[in-house]
Short mmCIF file of C-alpha atoms in Angstrom, two decimals:
data_model
loop_
_atom_site.label_atom_id
_atom_site.label_comp_id
_atom_site.label_asym_id
_atom_site.label_seq_id
_atom_site.Cartn_x
_atom_site.Cartn_y
_atom_site.Cartn_z
CA MET N 1430 0.34 -5.55 -9.25
CA THR N 1431 3.86 -6.31 -10.34
CA ASP N 1432 6.80 -5.47 -8.17
CA GLU N 1433 8.09 -2.55 -10.21
CA ARG N 1434 10.59 -1.73 -7.47
CA ASN N 1435 12.80 -4.49 -8.86
CA ASP N 1436 12.43 -3.26 -12.44
CA HIS N 1437 14.62 -0.16 -12.09
CA ALA N 1438 16.53 0.82 -15.18
CA ASP N 1439 20.23 0.18 -14.77
CA ASP N 1440 20.98 3.89 -15.02
CA GLU N 1441 18.36 4.99 -12.47
CA GLU N 1442 20.02 6.58 -9.51
CA ILE N 1443 18.70 5.62 -6.06
CA ASP N 1444 19.60 7.77 -3.07
CA LEU N 1445 19.99 5.96 0.26
CA VAL N 1446 18.62 8.36 2.88
CA ALA N 1447 17.91 8.36 6.61
CA SER N 1448 14.84 10.61 6.36
CA VAL N 1449 12.37 11.86 3.77
CA GLY N 1450 11.53 14.98 5.77
CA PRO N 1451 7.80 15.76 5.74
CA LEU N 1452 7.05 12.23 4.49
CA ASP N 1453 8.56 10.52 7.55
CA ALA N 1454 5.11 10.38 9.20
CA VAL N 1455 3.73 8.76 6.03
CA VAL N 1456 6.51 6.14 6.13
CA GLU N 1457 5.75 5.40 9.80
CA THR N 1458 2.04 5.17 9.02
CA LEU N 1459 2.57 2.71 6.16
CA ARG N 1460 4.92 0.55 8.23
CA ASP N 1461 2.28 0.45 10.98
CA VAL N 1462 -0.46 -0.53 8.49
CA LEU N 1463 1.81 -3.14 6.88
CA HIS N 1464 2.70 -4.80 10.17
CA ARG N 1465 -0.76 -4.68 11.76
CA SER N 1466 -2.53 -5.97 8.65
CA GLY N 1467 -0.04 -8.61 7.53
CA ALA N 1468 0.07 -7.06 4.04
CA LEU N 1469 2.80 -7.96 1.60
CA ARG N 1470 3.04 -4.34 0.59
CA VAL N 1471 1.36 -0.99 1.30
CA ALA N 1472 1.80 2.06 -0.91
CA VAL N 1473 0.31 5.51 -1.23
CA VAL N 1474 0.39 8.34 -3.68
CA VAL N 1475 0.22 11.49 -1.60
CA ASP N 1476 0.31 15.23 -2.29
CA MET N 1477 3.42 17.02 -1.08
CA PRO N 1478 2.90 19.83 1.46
CA ASP N 1479 4.62 22.40 -0.82
CA ASP N 1480 2.31 21.74 -3.81
CA GLY N 1481 5.15 20.00 -5.61
CA PRO N 1482 4.69 16.76 -7.53
CA ALA N 1483 2.92 13.92 -5.75
CA ALA N 1484 5.05 11.35 -3.94
CA LEU N 1485 4.80 7.58 -4.14
CA VAL N 1486 5.69 5.92 -0.84
CA ASP N 1487 5.99 2.12 -1.05
CA VAL N 1488 6.62 -0.14 1.94
CA GLY N 1489 7.04 -3.89 1.48
CA ARG N 1490 7.90 -6.74 3.77
CA LEU N 1491 11.63 -7.13 4.29
CA ALA N 1492 12.36 -4.50 1.64
CA PRO N 1493 13.69 -0.98 1.76
CA VAL N 1494 11.10 1.77 1.92
CA GLU N 1495 10.95 3.46 -1.47
CA VAL N 1496 9.92 7.07 -1.99
CA ARG N 1497 9.58 8.56 -5.49
CA ILE N 1498 9.11 12.26 -6.05
CA ALA N 1499 9.22 13.19 -9.75
CA ASP N 1500 12.47 11.68 -11.06
CA ARG N 1501 14.10 11.24 -7.65
CA VAL N 1502 14.07 7.78 -6.04
CA MET N 1503 15.03 7.39 -2.38
CA HIS N 1504 15.40 4.26 -0.27
CA LEU N 1505 15.32 4.05 3.50
CA PRO N 1506 16.20 0.89 5.42
CA HIS N 1507 12.93 -0.78 6.41
CA ALA N 1508 13.65 -0.72 10.15
CA ILE N 1509 15.23 2.74 10.38
CA GLU N 1510 13.98 4.82 13.29
CA LEU N 1511 12.39 8.08 12.22
CA GLU N 1512 11.49 11.06 14.35
CA ALA N 1513 7.82 10.90 13.43
CA ASP N 1514 4.76 9.10 14.70
CA ALA N 1515 2.40 6.87 12.76
CA LEU N 1516 -0.93 8.56 12.05
CA SER N 1517 -2.86 5.31 11.62
CA GLY N 1518 -3.69 4.30 15.18
CA ALA N 1519 -7.43 4.79 14.69
CA ILE N 1520 -7.55 2.60 11.58
CA GLU N 1521 -9.04 -0.78 12.48
CA LEU N 1522 -6.72 -3.55 11.30
CA ARG N 1523 -5.73 -7.06 12.23
CA GLN N 1524 -3.93 -9.86 10.46
CA LEU N 1525 -6.15 -12.31 8.63
CA PRO N 1526 -5.41 -15.71 7.12
CA PRO N 1527 -4.87 -15.61 3.34
CA PHE N 1528 -8.05 -15.33 1.29
CA GLU N 1529 -9.18 -18.08 -1.07
CA VAL N 1530 -9.79 -16.48 -4.46
CA GLU N 1531 -11.19 -17.32 -7.87
CA PRO N 1532 -9.46 -14.79 -10.16
CA GLU N 1533 -11.76 -15.57 -13.10
CA THR N 1534 -14.98 -14.79 -11.21
CA GLY N 1535 -13.75 -12.37 -8.55
CA GLN N 1536 -14.94 -14.60 -5.72
CA VAL N 1537 -13.05 -13.93 -2.48
CA THR N 1538 -13.59 -16.24 0.50
CA GLY N 1539 -12.12 -15.66 3.93
CA THR N 1540 -12.76 -14.35 7.40
CA LEU N 1541 -16.29 -12.92 7.71
CA GLY N 1542 -16.02 -9.15 7.18
CA GLY N 1543 -12.31 -9.41 6.40
CA LEU N 1544 -12.37 -7.89 2.93
CA ASP N 1545 -14.65 -5.11 4.15
CA MET N 1546 -12.20 -4.35 6.98
CA LEU N 1547 -9.29 -4.10 4.50
CA ALA N 1548 -11.36 -1.90 2.15
CA ASP N 1549 -12.35 0.39 5.04
CA ALA N 1550 -8.72 0.58 6.18
CA MET N 1551 -7.54 1.71 2.73
CA LYS N 1552 -10.38 4.28 2.51
CA ASP N 1553 -9.45 5.53 5.99
CA LEU N 1554 -5.75 5.69 5.06
CA ALA N 1555 -6.43 7.68 1.88
CA ALA N 1556 -8.73 10.04 3.81
CA LEU N 1557 -6.16 10.42 6.61
CA LEU N 1558 -3.48 11.49 4.15
CA GLY N 1559 -5.89 13.89 2.47
CA GLY N 1560 -5.80 15.64 -0.87
CA ARG N 1561 -5.83 13.32 -3.87
CA SER N 1562 -4.23 10.44 -1.95
CA VAL N 1563 -4.52 6.88 -3.21
CA ALA N 1564 -3.90 3.96 -0.81
CA ILE N 1565 -2.99 0.46 -2.01
CA ALA N 1566 -2.38 -2.73 -0.05
CA VAL N 1567 -1.40 -6.14 -1.39
CA TYR N 1568 -2.29 -9.34 0.47
CA GLN N 1569 -1.34 -12.96 -0.01
CA THR N 1570 -3.97 -15.46 -1.14
CA THR N 1571 -4.06 -19.26 -1.13
CA THR N 1572 -3.67 -19.24 -4.93
CA PRO N 1573 0.03 -19.26 -5.87
CA GLY N 1574 1.04 -16.28 -7.99
CA ILE N 1575 -2.23 -14.38 -7.38
CA ASP N 1576 -2.26 -11.59 -4.80
CA LEU N 1577 -5.29 -9.62 -3.67
CA THR N 1578 -4.86 -5.86 -4.06
CA VAL N 1579 -7.17 -3.34 -2.41
CA THR N 1580 -7.08 0.26 -3.72
CA ALA N 1581 -8.95 3.28 -2.37
CA ARG N 1582 -9.13 6.93 -3.35
CA GLY N 1583 -11.42 9.53 -1.81
CA GLU N 1584 -15.09 8.80 -2.32
CA GLU N 1585 -14.50 6.54 -5.32
CA PRO N 1586 -15.48 2.87 -5.03
CA VAL N 1587 -12.80 0.60 -3.58
CA LEU N 1588 -11.16 -1.58 -6.21
CA VAL N 1589 -10.13 -5.19 -5.66
CA THR N 1590 -7.64 -6.71 -8.08
CA LEU N 1591 -6.91 -10.42 -8.50
CA GLY N 1592 -4.25 -11.09 -11.12
CA ASP N 1593 -5.28 -9.09 -14.20
CA GLN N 1594 -8.94 -8.78 -13.16
CA GLU N 1595 -10.36 -5.78 -11.30
CA TRP N 1596 -13.71 -5.29 -9.55
CA GLU N 1597 -15.42 -2.44 -7.70
CA LEU N 1598 -16.64 -3.36 -4.24
CA PRO N 1599 -20.32 -2.54 -3.80
CA GLU N 1600 -21.19 0.25 -1.37
CA ARG N 1601 -22.38 -0.98 2.01
#
């Protein structure tokens, strides 16, 4: 997954805001997941409560929180205090050492049950946010330039991406 947040067109307007209203709880939830899991980045696509266009909420380490709704892009300072609570307390997460990966074969080696825990966390996050939500988390590996991305949506199989290669995790 490339960091598209740094690829903004020069003419794209970004609003610096102190709140994203009904999405504040989503921002708090993603910051909680990011910090508890040690992810490089956590993002979700989530339905808006008013049946408007879906929103992309993207939280990265030491980066502003970015929220995109249709053509509007908003940034919040990463550490800003919001008047909302994280919804993710029941999601089991802990920080793991970086995984060893073989991008050509899809082999991932690390803490026993670690990848399953991250997959379950993304499935739980997508389910928690409801609707057609998609949850994505990016983790560091021991291979320079190759991150491990875990993506979940509803009852679909969890996807693991290493570089340009993508695999479905088998059902357990």
